[in-house]
Short mmCIF file of C-alpha atoms in Angstrom, two decimals:
data_model
loop_
_atom_site.label_atom_id
_atom_site.label_comp_id
_atom_site.label_asym_id
_atom_site.label_seq_id
_atom_site.Cartn_x
_atom_site.Cartn_y
_atom_site.Cartn_z
CA MET A 1420 -19.60 -21.49 -39.33
CA ASN A 1421 -17.76 -19.28 -41.83
CA ASP A 1422 -19.67 -16.26 -40.54
CA SER A 1423 -18.55 -17.08 -37.00
CA VAL A 1424 -14.92 -17.35 -38.08
CA THR A 1425 -15.17 -14.05 -39.93
CA ALA A 1426 -16.74 -12.38 -36.90
CA LEU A 1427 -13.98 -13.67 -34.66
CA ARG A 1428 -11.30 -12.41 -37.03
CA ARG A 1429 -12.93 -9.00 -37.03
CA ALA A 1430 -13.07 -9.09 -33.23
CA ARG A 1431 -9.29 -9.51 -33.17
CA LYS A 1432 -8.93 -6.25 -35.06
CA LEU A 1433 -11.11 -4.28 -32.62
CA SER A 1434 -9.12 -2.03 -30.35
CA PRO A 1435 -9.55 -2.42 -26.58
CA ILE A 1436 -11.15 1.04 -26.51
CA LEU A 1437 -13.87 -0.05 -28.94
CA ILE A 1438 -14.47 -3.28 -27.04
CA PHE A 1439 -14.73 -1.31 -23.80
CA ALA A 1440 -17.18 1.14 -25.40
CA LEU A 1441 -19.33 -1.74 -26.69
CA ILE A 1442 -19.40 -3.45 -23.28
CA PHE A 1443 -20.13 -0.15 -21.52
CA ALA A 1444 -23.02 0.67 -23.87
CA VAL A 1445 -24.59 -2.77 -23.38
CA LEU A 1446 -24.27 -2.53 -19.60
CA ILE A 1447 -25.88 0.92 -19.58
CA LEU A 1448 -28.84 -0.42 -21.55
CA LEU A 1449 -29.24 -3.46 -19.32
CA HIS A 1450 -29.09 -1.35 -16.15
CA LEU A 1451 -31.30 1.55 -17.26
CA PRO A 1452 -34.12 0.70 -14.79
CA LEU A 1453 -31.58 0.69 -11.94
CA LEU A 1454 -29.67 3.91 -12.56
CA SER A 1455 -31.89 6.25 -10.51
CA LEU A 1456 -32.29 3.99 -7.48
CA PRO A 1457 -31.39 5.46 -4.08
CA TYR A 1458 -28.48 3.92 -2.23
CA HIS A 1459 -28.94 0.42 -0.84
CA TRP A 1460 -27.85 -1.00 2.52
CA ASP A 1461 -24.00 -0.83 2.79
CA GLU A 1462 -23.89 1.85 0.11
CA GLY A 1463 -25.77 4.26 2.33
CA GLY A 1464 -24.31 2.82 5.53
CA TYR A 1465 -20.66 3.47 4.68
CA PHE A 1466 -19.37 3.80 1.13
CA VAL A 1467 -21.45 6.76 -0.08
CA PRO A 1468 -21.05 8.78 3.16
CA ALA A 1469 -17.30 8.11 3.10
CA ALA A 1470 -17.07 9.20 -0.54
CA ARG A 1471 -19.16 12.29 0.21
CA ASP A 1472 -16.76 13.24 3.00
CA ILE A 1473 -13.95 13.21 0.44
CA LEU A 1474 -16.06 15.35 -1.91
CA LEU A 1475 -16.92 17.95 0.75
CA THR A 1476 -13.79 18.03 2.90
CA PHE A 1477 -11.12 16.16 0.93
CA ASP A 1478 -10.66 14.02 4.05
CA PHE A 1479 -9.98 10.36 3.32
CA VAL A 1480 -10.88 9.27 6.87
CA PRO A 1481 -14.70 9.37 7.15
CA LYS A 1482 -16.28 11.74 9.65
CA SER A 1483 -19.99 11.20 8.90
CA THR A 1484 -19.72 7.46 9.64
CA LEU A 1485 -17.49 5.22 11.76
CA THR A 1486 -14.32 4.41 9.87
CA ASN A 1487 -13.67 0.74 9.11
CA ALA A 1488 -10.24 1.33 7.52
CA HIS A 1489 -11.23 0.32 3.99
CA PRO A 1490 -8.71 1.90 1.59
CA PRO A 1491 -10.10 4.99 -0.14
CA LEU A 1492 -9.59 4.35 -3.87
CA VAL A 1493 -13.24 3.62 -4.77
CA MET A 1494 -14.58 6.40 -2.57
CA ALA A 1495 -12.11 8.90 -4.04
CA TYR A 1496 -13.11 7.79 -7.54
CA LEU A 1497 -16.79 8.39 -6.76
CA ALA A 1498 -16.00 11.78 -5.21
CA LEU A 1499 -14.17 12.77 -8.40
CA CYS A 1500 -17.11 11.67 -10.57
CA TRP A 1501 -19.53 13.67 -8.40
CA LYS A 1502 -17.26 16.70 -8.62
CA LEU A 1503 -17.25 16.48 -12.41
CA PHE A 1504 -20.84 15.44 -13.11
CA GLY A 1505 -22.91 16.16 -10.00
CA TYR A 1506 -23.98 14.33 -6.87
CA ILE A 1507 -26.89 12.19 -8.07
CA PRO A 1508 -27.40 8.40 -8.01
CA GLU A 1509 -27.23 8.20 -11.81
CA VAL A 1510 -23.62 9.44 -11.77
CA THR A 1511 -22.72 6.86 -9.13
CA ARG A 1512 -24.34 4.02 -11.06
CA VAL A 1513 -22.75 4.94 -14.38
CA ALA A 1514 -19.35 5.39 -12.70
CA MET A 1515 -19.55 1.87 -11.28
CA LEU A 1516 -20.73 0.49 -14.63
CA ALA A 1517 -17.55 1.94 -16.13
CA VAL A 1518 -15.58 -0.09 -13.59
CA ALA A 1519 -17.62 -3.19 -14.46
CA SER A 1520 -16.87 -2.60 -18.15
CA PHE A 1521 -13.17 -2.33 -17.35
CA ALA A 1522 -13.43 -5.63 -15.46
CA LEU A 1523 -15.19 -7.33 -18.38
CA LEU A 1524 -12.60 -6.02 -20.83
CA GLY A 1525 -9.94 -7.56 -18.59
CA ILE A 1526 -11.84 -10.85 -18.49
CA PHE A 1527 -12.15 -10.81 -22.29
CA SER A 1528 -8.43 -10.13 -22.69
CA LEU A 1529 -7.47 -12.78 -20.14
CA ALA A 1530 -9.70 -15.42 -21.76
CA ARG A 1531 -8.34 -14.53 -25.19
CA ARG A 1532 -4.76 -14.85 -23.89
CA VAL A 1533 -5.19 -18.25 -22.23
CA ALA A 1534 -7.83 -19.71 -24.61
CA ASN A 1535 -9.31 -18.07 -27.73
CA ASP A 1536 -11.79 -15.45 -28.95
CA ALA A 1537 -14.83 -17.74 -28.85
CA VAL A 1538 -14.19 -18.65 -25.23
CA ALA A 1539 -13.48 -14.98 -24.44
CA VAL A 1540 -16.82 -13.76 -25.81
CA ALA A 1541 -18.80 -16.51 -24.06
CA THR A 1542 -16.97 -15.90 -20.77
CA VAL A 1543 -17.73 -12.18 -20.86
CA ILE A 1544 -21.43 -12.79 -21.57
CA CYS A 1545 -21.74 -15.38 -18.78
CA THR A 1546 -19.88 -13.17 -16.30
CA ALA A 1547 -21.91 -10.06 -17.15
CA LEU A 1548 -25.20 -11.95 -16.67
CA TYR A 1549 -24.19 -13.83 -13.54
CA PRO A 1550 -26.56 -12.32 -10.95
CA VAL A 1551 -23.96 -11.32 -8.35
CA PHE A 1552 -21.76 -9.63 -10.95
CA PHE A 1553 -24.75 -8.03 -12.66
CA THR A 1554 -26.14 -6.39 -9.52
CA GLN A 1555 -22.74 -5.37 -8.17
CA SER A 1556 -21.97 -3.71 -11.51
CA SER A 1557 -23.97 -0.60 -10.56
CA LEU A 1558 -23.66 -0.68 -6.76
CA ALA A 1559 -21.15 1.50 -4.91
CA HIS A 1560 -19.24 -1.34 -3.26
CA LEU A 1561 -15.53 -2.18 -3.32
CA ASP A 1562 -15.43 -5.78 -4.49
CA LEU A 1563 -16.02 -5.31 -8.21
CA THR A 1564 -13.27 -2.69 -8.45
CA ALA A 1565 -10.89 -4.99 -6.59
CA ALA A 1566 -11.90 -7.78 -8.99
CA ALA A 1567 -11.26 -5.57 -12.04
CA PHE A 1568 -7.70 -4.68 -11.03
CA THR A 1569 -7.01 -8.25 -9.91
CA ILE A 1570 -8.06 -9.62 -13.31
CA TRP A 1571 -5.90 -7.06 -15.12
CA GLY A 1572 -2.98 -7.85 -12.84
CA LEU A 1573 -3.40 -11.55 -13.58
CA LEU A 1574 -3.56 -10.81 -17.31
CA LEU A 1575 -0.20 -9.03 -17.12
CA TYR A 1576 1.22 -11.74 -14.87
CA LEU A 1577 0.48 -14.70 -17.13
CA PRO A 1578 2.60 -15.35 -20.23
CA ALA A 1579 0.93 -15.91 -23.60
CA ARG A 1580 0.68 -19.44 -24.98
CA ALA A 1581 3.53 -18.94 -27.43
CA THR A 1582 5.74 -17.44 -24.76
CA THR A 1583 5.09 -20.33 -22.40
CA ALA A 1584 5.96 -22.88 -25.03
CA ARG A 1585 9.16 -21.01 -25.93
CA LEU A 1586 10.29 -20.76 -22.33
CA ARG A 1587 9.93 -24.49 -21.87
CA SER A 1588 13.19 -25.06 -23.70
CA SER A 1589 16.28 -25.17 -21.47
CA THR A 1590 18.13 -22.59 -23.58
CA ALA A 1591 15.28 -20.13 -23.39
CA ASN A 1592 15.02 -20.78 -19.67
CA GLU A 1593 18.59 -19.66 -19.18
CA THR A 1594 18.07 -16.42 -21.10
CA ALA A 1595 14.67 -15.76 -19.54
CA LEU A 1596 16.00 -15.39 -16.00
CA LYS A 1597 16.45 -11.64 -16.15
CA THR A 1598 14.98 -8.45 -14.78
CA PRO A 1599 11.20 -8.27 -15.34
CA GLY A 1600 9.99 -5.85 -17.98
CA VAL A 1601 7.14 -3.41 -18.48
CA ARG A 1602 4.44 -6.08 -18.15
CA TRP A 1603 5.75 -7.01 -14.71
CA VAL A 1604 5.66 -3.40 -13.59
CA GLY A 1605 2.11 -3.09 -14.93
CA CYS A 1606 1.18 -6.28 -13.08
CA LEU A 1607 2.46 -4.85 -9.78
CA ILE A 1608 0.61 -1.58 -10.36
CA MET A 1609 -2.66 -3.41 -11.01
CA PHE A 1610 -2.29 -5.58 -7.91
CA ALA A 1611 -1.44 -2.46 -5.87
CA LEU A 1612 -4.57 -0.68 -7.15
CA ALA A 1613 -6.62 -3.76 -6.31
CA GLY A 1614 -5.32 -3.56 -2.74
CA LEU A 1615 -6.20 0.14 -2.58
CA ALA A 1616 -9.72 -0.76 -3.75
CA LYS A 1617 -10.16 -3.39 -1.05
CA GLU A 1618 -7.60 -4.69 1.41
CA THR A 1619 -8.43 -8.37 0.83
CA ALA A 1620 -7.19 -8.11 -2.78
CA VAL A 1621 -3.63 -8.60 -1.46
CA LEU A 1622 -4.52 -12.29 -1.32
CA THR A 1623 -3.67 -12.59 -5.02
CA PRO A 1624 -0.05 -11.34 -5.05
CA LEU A 1625 0.64 -13.22 -1.80
CA ALA A 1626 -0.74 -16.45 -3.26
CA LEU A 1627 1.26 -15.99 -6.47
CA LEU A 1628 4.43 -15.33 -4.48
CA GLY A 1629 3.89 -18.50 -2.50
CA TRP A 1630 3.31 -20.49 -5.69
CA GLU A 1631 6.44 -19.10 -7.38
CA LEU A 1632 8.57 -19.97 -4.34
CA PHE A 1633 7.10 -23.48 -4.25
CA CYS A 1634 7.81 -23.98 -7.96
CA TRP A 1635 11.34 -22.63 -7.52
CA TRP A 1636 11.94 -25.06 -4.64
CA ARG A 1637 10.59 -27.99 -6.64
CA GLY A 1638 12.64 -26.93 -9.67
CA ARG A 1639 15.86 -26.85 -7.66
CA LYS A 1640 15.25 -30.39 -6.43
CA ARG A 1641 14.51 -31.68 -9.94
CA ALA A 1642 16.95 -29.39 -11.82
CA THR A 1643 14.11 -28.34 -14.12
CA THR A 1644 10.85 -26.43 -13.86
CA PRO A 1645 7.99 -28.83 -13.04
CA ALA A 1646 5.49 -29.23 -15.87
CA TYR A 1647 2.67 -28.02 -13.61
CA CYS A 1648 4.40 -24.67 -12.99
CA LEU A 1649 4.58 -21.61 -15.20
CA ALA A 1650 7.92 -21.29 -16.97
CA PRO A 1651 10.17 -18.82 -15.12
CA ARG A 1652 10.46 -15.35 -16.63
CA HIS A 1653 12.95 -13.95 -14.14
CA HIS A 1654 15.27 -14.93 -11.32
CA VAL A 1655 13.42 -16.15 -8.26
CA GLY A 1656 14.62 -13.13 -6.29
CA TRP A 1657 12.38 -10.95 -8.42
CA SER A 1658 9.38 -12.93 -7.23
CA PHE A 1659 9.63 -11.01 -3.97
CA THR A 1660 8.85 -7.81 -5.87
CA LEU A 1661 5.25 -9.00 -5.72
CA LEU A 1662 5.37 -7.72 -2.15
CA LEU A 1663 5.70 -4.18 -3.57
CA ALA A 1664 2.01 -4.44 -4.49
CA LEU A 1665 1.27 -4.44 -0.75
CA LEU A 1666 3.19 -1.23 -0.06
CA PRO A 1667 0.44 1.33 -0.93
CA LEU A 1668 -2.02 -0.52 1.29
CA ALA A 1669 0.51 -0.64 4.13
CA LEU A 1670 1.02 3.11 3.80
CA TRP A 1671 -2.74 3.64 3.97
CA PHE A 1672 -3.02 1.57 7.16
CA PHE A 1673 -0.14 3.57 8.69
CA TYR A 1674 -1.89 6.83 7.76
CA HIS A 1675 -5.18 5.53 9.14
CA TYR A 1676 -3.50 4.54 12.39
CA GLU A 1677 -1.89 7.96 12.74
CA ARG A 1678 -5.28 9.63 12.24
CA THR A 1679 -7.53 7.35 14.28
CA GLY A 1680 -5.41 5.14 16.54
CA TYR A 1681 -6.81 2.04 14.77
CA VAL A 1682 -5.09 0.02 12.07
CA PHE A 1683 -8.03 -2.10 10.88
CA GLY A 1684 -10.98 0.14 11.67
CA ASN A 1685 -13.01 0.75 14.80
CA PRO A 1686 -12.98 -2.06 17.42
CA GLU A 1687 -16.58 -3.11 16.77
CA TYR A 1688 -15.87 -3.52 13.04
CA PHE A 1689 -12.74 -5.57 13.75
CA ARG A 1690 -14.58 -7.72 16.29
CA TYR A 1691 -17.46 -8.45 13.90
CA ASN A 1692 -15.30 -9.25 10.87
CA VAL A 1693 -12.26 -10.95 12.42
CA ALA A 1694 -12.26 -11.65 16.15
CA ALA A 1695 -15.79 -13.08 16.29
CA THR A 1696 -15.28 -15.32 13.25
CA MET A 1697 -12.37 -17.34 14.66
CA ASN A 1698 -14.04 -20.50 15.87
CA ALA A 1699 -13.88 -23.93 14.31
CA SER A 1700 -17.59 -24.57 13.77
CA ARG A 1701 -18.15 -21.20 12.10
CA ILE A 1702 -15.08 -21.60 9.90
CA LEU A 1703 -16.31 -25.01 8.71
CA GLN A 1704 -19.83 -23.75 8.06
CA THR A 1705 -18.58 -20.65 6.27
CA GLY A 1706 -16.12 -22.71 4.22
CA ILE A 1707 -19.01 -24.83 2.92
CA GLN A 1708 -20.91 -21.66 2.02
CA ARG A 1709 -17.88 -20.25 0.20
CA ILE A 1710 -17.51 -23.43 -1.86
CA TRP A 1711 -21.22 -23.23 -2.65
CA GLN A 1712 -20.86 -19.58 -3.70
CA ALA A 1713 -17.90 -20.42 -5.94
CA THR A 1714 -19.56 -23.37 -7.69
CA THR A 1715 -23.34 -23.42 -7.25
CA TYR A 1716 -24.89 -20.15 -6.07
CA MET A 1717 -27.48 -18.29 -8.19
CA ASN A 1718 -27.68 -21.08 -10.78
CA LEU A 1719 -23.90 -21.19 -11.27
CA PHE A 1720 -24.31 -24.96 -10.88
CA LEU A 1721 -25.71 -25.02 -14.43
CA LEU A 1722 -22.29 -24.01 -15.75
CA THR A 1723 -20.07 -25.93 -13.34
CA GLY A 1724 -22.27 -29.02 -13.61
CA ALA A 1725 -22.24 -28.92 -17.41
CA ALA A 1726 -18.44 -28.55 -17.40
CA ALA A 1727 -18.06 -31.47 -15.00
CA LEU A 1728 -20.25 -33.68 -17.19
CA ALA A 1729 -18.30 -32.57 -20.27
CA LEU A 1730 -15.11 -34.07 -18.82
CA ILE A 1731 -16.36 -37.56 -19.66
CA SER A 1732 -16.32 -36.64 -23.38
CA ARG A 1733 -13.24 -36.67 -25.58
CA PRO A 1734 -11.91 -33.32 -26.82
CA LEU A 1735 -13.32 -32.22 -30.18
CA LEU A 1736 -11.15 -32.17 -33.29
CA ASP A 1737 -10.42 -29.18 -35.49
CA ALA A 1738 -8.53 -30.10 -38.67
CA ASP A 1739 -7.64 -33.49 -37.13
CA GLU A 1740 -6.16 -31.80 -34.04
CA GLN A 1741 -7.66 -31.76 -30.59
CA ARG A 1742 -8.94 -28.43 -29.41
CA LYS A 1743 -6.45 -26.91 -27.02
CA ARG A 1744 -7.23 -26.56 -23.36
CA ILE A 1745 -6.08 -23.80 -21.06
CA GLU A 1746 -2.56 -24.85 -20.16
CA ILE A 1747 -2.29 -26.87 -16.96
CA PRO A 1748 0.07 -24.39 -15.20
CA THR A 1749 -2.41 -21.58 -15.90
CA GLN A 1750 -5.35 -23.65 -14.68
CA LEU A 1751 -3.44 -24.44 -11.50
CA VAL A 1752 -2.82 -20.73 -10.90
CA PHE A 1753 -6.55 -20.11 -11.32
CA ALA A 1754 -7.38 -23.01 -8.99
CA LEU A 1755 -4.88 -21.76 -6.42
CA LEU A 1756 -6.51 -18.32 -6.32
CA ILE A 1757 -10.00 -19.81 -6.05
CA VAL A 1758 -8.93 -22.04 -3.14
CA VAL A 1759 -7.13 -19.16 -1.40
CA TYR A 1760 -10.24 -16.96 -1.58
CA VAL A 1761 -12.48 -19.75 -0.33
CA LEU A 1762 -10.15 -20.44 2.61
CA ALA A 1763 -9.44 -16.80 3.48
CA PHE A 1764 -13.10 -15.80 3.52
CA SER A 1765 -13.93 -18.84 5.60
CA PHE A 1766 -11.87 -17.26 8.38
CA VAL A 1767 -12.74 -13.56 8.04
CA GLY A 1768 -15.85 -11.57 7.16
CA GLY A 1769 -18.75 -11.23 9.56
CA ALA A 1770 -21.30 -11.36 6.74
CA VAL A 1771 -20.85 -14.28 4.33
CA LEU A 1772 -21.50 -12.14 1.25
CA ALA A 1773 -21.13 -13.59 -2.24
CA ARG A 1774 -19.64 -10.35 -3.56
CA TYR A 1775 -16.44 -11.07 -1.64
CA MET A 1776 -15.75 -13.88 -4.13
CA LEU A 1777 -15.99 -11.67 -7.23
CA PRO A 1778 -12.22 -11.60 -7.95
CA VAL A 1779 -12.24 -15.37 -8.61
CA ILE A 1780 -15.76 -16.07 -9.91
CA PRO A 1781 -14.72 -15.02 -13.48
CA LEU A 1782 -11.91 -17.60 -13.28
CA VAL A 1783 -14.43 -20.32 -12.42
CA ILE A 1784 -16.57 -19.23 -15.37
CA LEU A 1785 -13.58 -19.08 -17.73
CA ILE A 1786 -12.40 -22.60 -16.87
CA CYS A 1787 -15.92 -24.00 -17.32
CA VAL A 1788 -16.56 -22.21 -20.62
CA SER A 1789 -13.21 -23.38 -22.00
CA THR A 1790 -14.04 -26.97 -20.99
CA LEU A 1791 -17.40 -26.81 -22.77
CA TRP A 1792 -15.83 -25.28 -25.90
CA ARG A 1793 -13.21 -28.03 -25.98
CA ARG A 1794 -15.45 -31.04 -25.38
CA VAL A 1795 -19.10 -30.29 -26.28
CA ARG A 1796 -20.14 -29.96 -29.91
CA PHE A 1797 -23.20 -27.84 -29.15
CA TRP A 1798 -21.41 -25.79 -26.52
CA ARG A 1799 -23.06 -22.53 -27.63
CA LEU A 1800 -26.46 -24.02 -26.86
CA VAL A 1801 -25.25 -25.03 -23.40
CA ILE A 1802 -23.94 -21.50 -22.81
CA GLY A 1803 -27.31 -20.13 -23.91
CA ILE A 1804 -29.10 -22.34 -21.36
CA VAL A 1805 -26.65 -21.23 -18.65
CA CYS A 1806 -27.25 -17.55 -19.46
CA ALA A 1807 -31.02 -18.12 -19.37
CA GLY A 1808 -30.56 -19.68 -15.94
CA PHE A 1809 -28.61 -16.63 -14.77
CA VAL A 1810 -31.38 -14.32 -15.96
CA LEU A 1811 -33.97 -16.42 -14.11
CA ALA A 1812 -31.85 -16.22 -10.95
CA LEU A 1813 -31.79 -12.45 -11.35
CA LEU A 1814 -35.58 -12.25 -11.50
CA ILE A 1815 -36.72 -15.14 -9.28
CA ASN A 1816 -35.69 -15.27 -5.64
CA PRO A 1817 -34.23 -18.56 -4.37
CA PRO A 1818 -36.17 -20.56 -1.76
CA HIS A 1819 -33.42 -20.13 0.86
CA PRO A 1820 -32.19 -16.99 2.69
CA PHE A 1821 -29.86 -14.86 0.59
CA ALA A 1822 -28.38 -11.38 0.47
CA TRP A 1823 -30.83 -9.25 -1.50
CA GLU A 1824 -27.97 -7.47 -3.28
CA ASP A 1825 -27.22 -10.75 -5.10
CA ASN A 1826 -30.16 -10.38 -7.48
CA LEU A 1827 -32.86 -7.84 -8.29
CA ALA A 1828 -34.52 -8.33 -4.89
CA TYR A 1829 -32.45 -5.32 -3.82
CA ARG A 1830 -34.41 -3.18 -6.30
CA ASP A 1831 -37.70 -4.28 -4.76
CA PHE A 1832 -36.37 -3.48 -1.29
CA VAL A 1833 -35.09 -0.04 -2.31
CA LEU A 1834 -38.36 0.90 -4.04
CA THR A 1835 -40.51 -0.11 -1.07
CA GLN A 1836 -38.18 1.84 1.24
CA ARG A 1837 -38.24 4.93 -0.96
CA ASN A 1838 -42.01 4.94 -1.39
CA ALA A 1839 -42.59 4.51 2.34
CA ALA A 1840 -40.06 7.24 3.16
CA GLN A 1841 -41.78 9.62 0.75
CA PHE A 1842 -45.15 8.80 2.34
CA LEU A 1843 -43.69 9.66 5.73
CA SER A 1844 -42.16 12.86 4.42
CA THR A 1845 -45.50 13.94 2.93
CA HIS A 1846 -47.94 12.88 5.65
CA TYR A 1847 -45.79 12.95 8.81
CA PRO A 1848 -43.05 15.54 8.15
CA HIS A 1849 -42.69 16.46 11.85
CA ALA A 1850 -43.28 13.02 13.36
CA ARG A 1851 -40.81 11.08 15.48
CA VAL A 1852 -40.29 7.79 13.66
CA LEU A 1853 -39.45 4.50 15.36
CA THR A 1854 -37.37 2.36 13.01
CA THR A 1855 -34.11 0.45 12.60
CA TRP A 1856 -31.13 0.52 10.26
CA PRO A 1857 -31.00 1.06 7.30
CA GLY A 1858 -34.33 2.88 7.58
CA SER A 1859 -32.87 5.19 10.22
CA ASP A 1860 -30.13 6.40 7.84
CA GLU A 1861 -32.58 6.69 4.96
CA LEU A 1862 -34.83 9.05 6.94
CA ARG A 1863 -32.05 11.07 8.58
CA SER A 1864 -29.94 11.61 5.44
CA PRO A 1865 -31.67 13.16 2.40
CA GLU A 1866 -28.42 12.74 0.43
CA LEU A 1867 -29.15 9.00 0.24
CA GLY A 1868 -32.10 9.74 -2.04
CA TYR A 1869 -35.11 8.65 0.02
CA THR A 1870 -36.48 11.93 1.39
CA ASP A 1871 -36.17 15.62 0.58
CA LYS A 1872 -35.51 16.62 4.18
CA PRO A 1873 -34.41 14.78 7.34
CA LEU A 1874 -36.96 13.27 9.69
CA ALA A 1875 -36.66 12.73 13.45
CA VAL A 1876 -35.75 9.10 14.15
CA VAL A 1877 -35.92 6.90 17.24
CA SER A 1878 -33.67 3.89 16.56
CA ILE A 1879 -33.95 0.30 17.76
CA GLU A 1880 -31.75 -2.68 16.88
CA GLN A 1881 -34.43 -4.66 15.01
CA PHE A 1882 -38.18 -5.28 14.86
CA SER A 1883 -38.18 -8.09 17.41
CA SER A 1884 -40.60 -8.35 20.28
CA ALA A 1885 -37.79 -7.79 22.79
CA GLU A 1886 -36.58 -4.57 21.12
CA ILE A 1887 -40.11 -3.15 20.83
CA GLN A 1888 -40.88 -3.97 24.45
CA LYS A 1889 -37.59 -2.34 25.43
CA ALA A 1890 -38.55 0.86 23.57
CA LEU A 1891 -41.92 0.88 25.32
CA SER A 1892 -40.45 0.23 28.76
CA GLU A 1893 -37.96 3.07 28.31
CA LYS A 1894 -40.89 5.34 27.37
CA ARG A 1895 -39.25 6.54 24.19
CA GLN A 1896 -41.37 9.15 22.46
CA PHE A 1897 -42.40 8.37 18.90
CA ASP A 1898 -45.47 9.04 16.77
CA VAL A 1899 -45.16 6.49 13.95
CA ALA A 1900 -43.21 3.30 13.27
CA PHE A 1901 -41.50 2.57 9.96
CA ILE A 1902 -40.98 -1.19 9.67
CA PHE A 1903 -39.83 -3.28 6.75
CA SER A 1904 -38.76 -6.77 5.72
CA SER A 1905 -35.36 -7.97 6.87
CA ASN A 1906 -33.31 -11.15 7.12
CA HIS A 1907 -33.70 -11.34 10.90
CA ALA A 1908 -35.57 -14.54 11.71
CA ASP A 1909 -37.23 -13.11 14.81
CA ASP A 1910 -38.49 -9.87 13.24
CA LEU A 1911 -42.25 -9.37 13.52
CA LEU A 1912 -44.89 -8.75 10.87
CA PRO A 1913 -46.63 -5.33 10.67
CA GLU A 1914 -49.86 -6.57 12.28
CA THR A 1915 -48.00 -7.87 15.34
CA VAL A 1916 -45.96 -4.69 15.68
CA ALA A 1917 -49.13 -2.58 15.40
CA GLN A 1918 -50.76 -4.63 18.15
CA LEU A 1919 -47.73 -4.26 20.45
CA LEU A 1920 -47.56 -0.51 19.87
CA GLY A 1921 -51.29 0.06 20.09
CA GLY A 1922 -51.35 1.57 16.61
CA GLN A 1923 -52.81 1.02 13.17
CA ILE A 1924 -51.20 0.36 9.79
CA VAL A 1925 -51.71 3.41 7.58
CA TYR A 1926 -49.40 2.40 4.73
CA ARG A 1927 -48.14 -0.90 3.34
CA GLU A 1928 -46.46 -1.94 0.09
CA GLU A 1929 -45.06 -5.29 -1.00
CA ARG A 1930 -42.90 -6.23 -4.01
CA ARG A 1931 -42.00 -9.89 -4.54
CA GLY A 1932 -41.60 -10.63 -0.86
CA ARG A 1933 -40.02 -7.29 0.13
CA TRP A 1934 -42.39 -5.04 2.09
CA ALA A 1935 -42.53 -1.81 4.06
CA ALA A 1936 -45.25 -0.54 6.40
CA ILE A 1937 -46.00 2.56 8.47
CA ILE A 1938 -47.86 2.32 11.75
CA GLU A 1939 -49.50 5.37 13.29
CA ILE A 1940 -49.52 5.32 17.08
CA LYS A 1941 -52.94 6.13 18.54
CA SER A 1942 -53.30 9.14 20.80
CA GLY A 1943 -51.81 8.52 24.23
CA LYS A 1944 -49.65 5.68 22.94
CA PRO A 1945 -47.06 4.40 23.42
#
């Protein structure tokens, strides 16, 4: 016990730079087998081509892919890293791990501010090992960067424990209603950067503005700040400065509209992610999935379930005093943001991806870890079991359909794709290849890391019987077919595709349920 106290006291003396370096080094070691992987799915479909356009032409509106109006911060960051260190997957992966380290440093600082060092360390470990966070840490997507800036903005937004207690007095309340200081400016900058990383990050400042106005309204009726609200740090009029965090994103949308004629991306993108999602049954179904992702997904239920069970126990005593909980106003702010993200992403988002919830998943983990620390004597053992469960979820695929980027299934998929693409490049360099996305991009674009030179591709929508029959009826000319596992329920197995095409399987590889196959079409076929 004394050793733990001493370690925690030493941790307080560590500078943020040293903590960041430690986190970064550990993440690099944990992700070493993943650093050289070619680009996966949406990476190669949009984010990497868009970043490469910035690198080659300094144009922030993509030309090599259809623009979907995502703000350019992450892509510009990757372009800068490639300019400095070279265009290779390892640079991309390490650059994103630096962002993940920045996010974890923010989580550590936030947990330390609202709880204590022990909770902070455990929260960082749980978050880093949570499968969705772990895999997204090295992938070139937007959500983790948006989460990092959101967490840092929240850290600067929330007052420290001592400050909150001091502002509860009526005298302090009178003197506190003044112009916000440097922390407030930093908070707005972080929220603005989060919005420039991904447009949906504006949910946080909008939710906080709504909460501040509600608390102000309730305070006026009761002549005092409600106990469930954060103590005011400035006049309510300054709450509206949270809207300044939206200004850079608004300017980007205006620029995008001037360049393309679209505010929110090409019409097909808008239809898929917004227009087509607005029906009651889908919203209800997606809402249930979002709640599941925020509380249960990828063995998160081990942590949330343990915290729920811990609530039946009395708080532990330290020196005859109950261990302190995260203050109720702070917990309500966290809960508000979690609910807002669940609701918002029940309405929008064509794909119900777990990575969209990354800005609030660390808040769920922090609340649960703090509850265990406060109420469970052997809380470290429970955290150890939770972390073991996260590692198992990383390595073992769940029995239900899931996005492969949520655990290491994406590595199996990428490796089977790369090996099959290299087989094609070696044995059929001049063949016309029948395939579907993302295989079509992988074969056409050597910069994605699958082939050394582009191959001729004949594209179909998916490997269904209808699509293959359509290709045959249109007498499309192709020599081989490159097929692979997907999440489409009606996609066919290699043997069935070979029979339909009148060909034979010349290559097949499978890794933990992910497979790729190449079918050579017999002479005179199709």
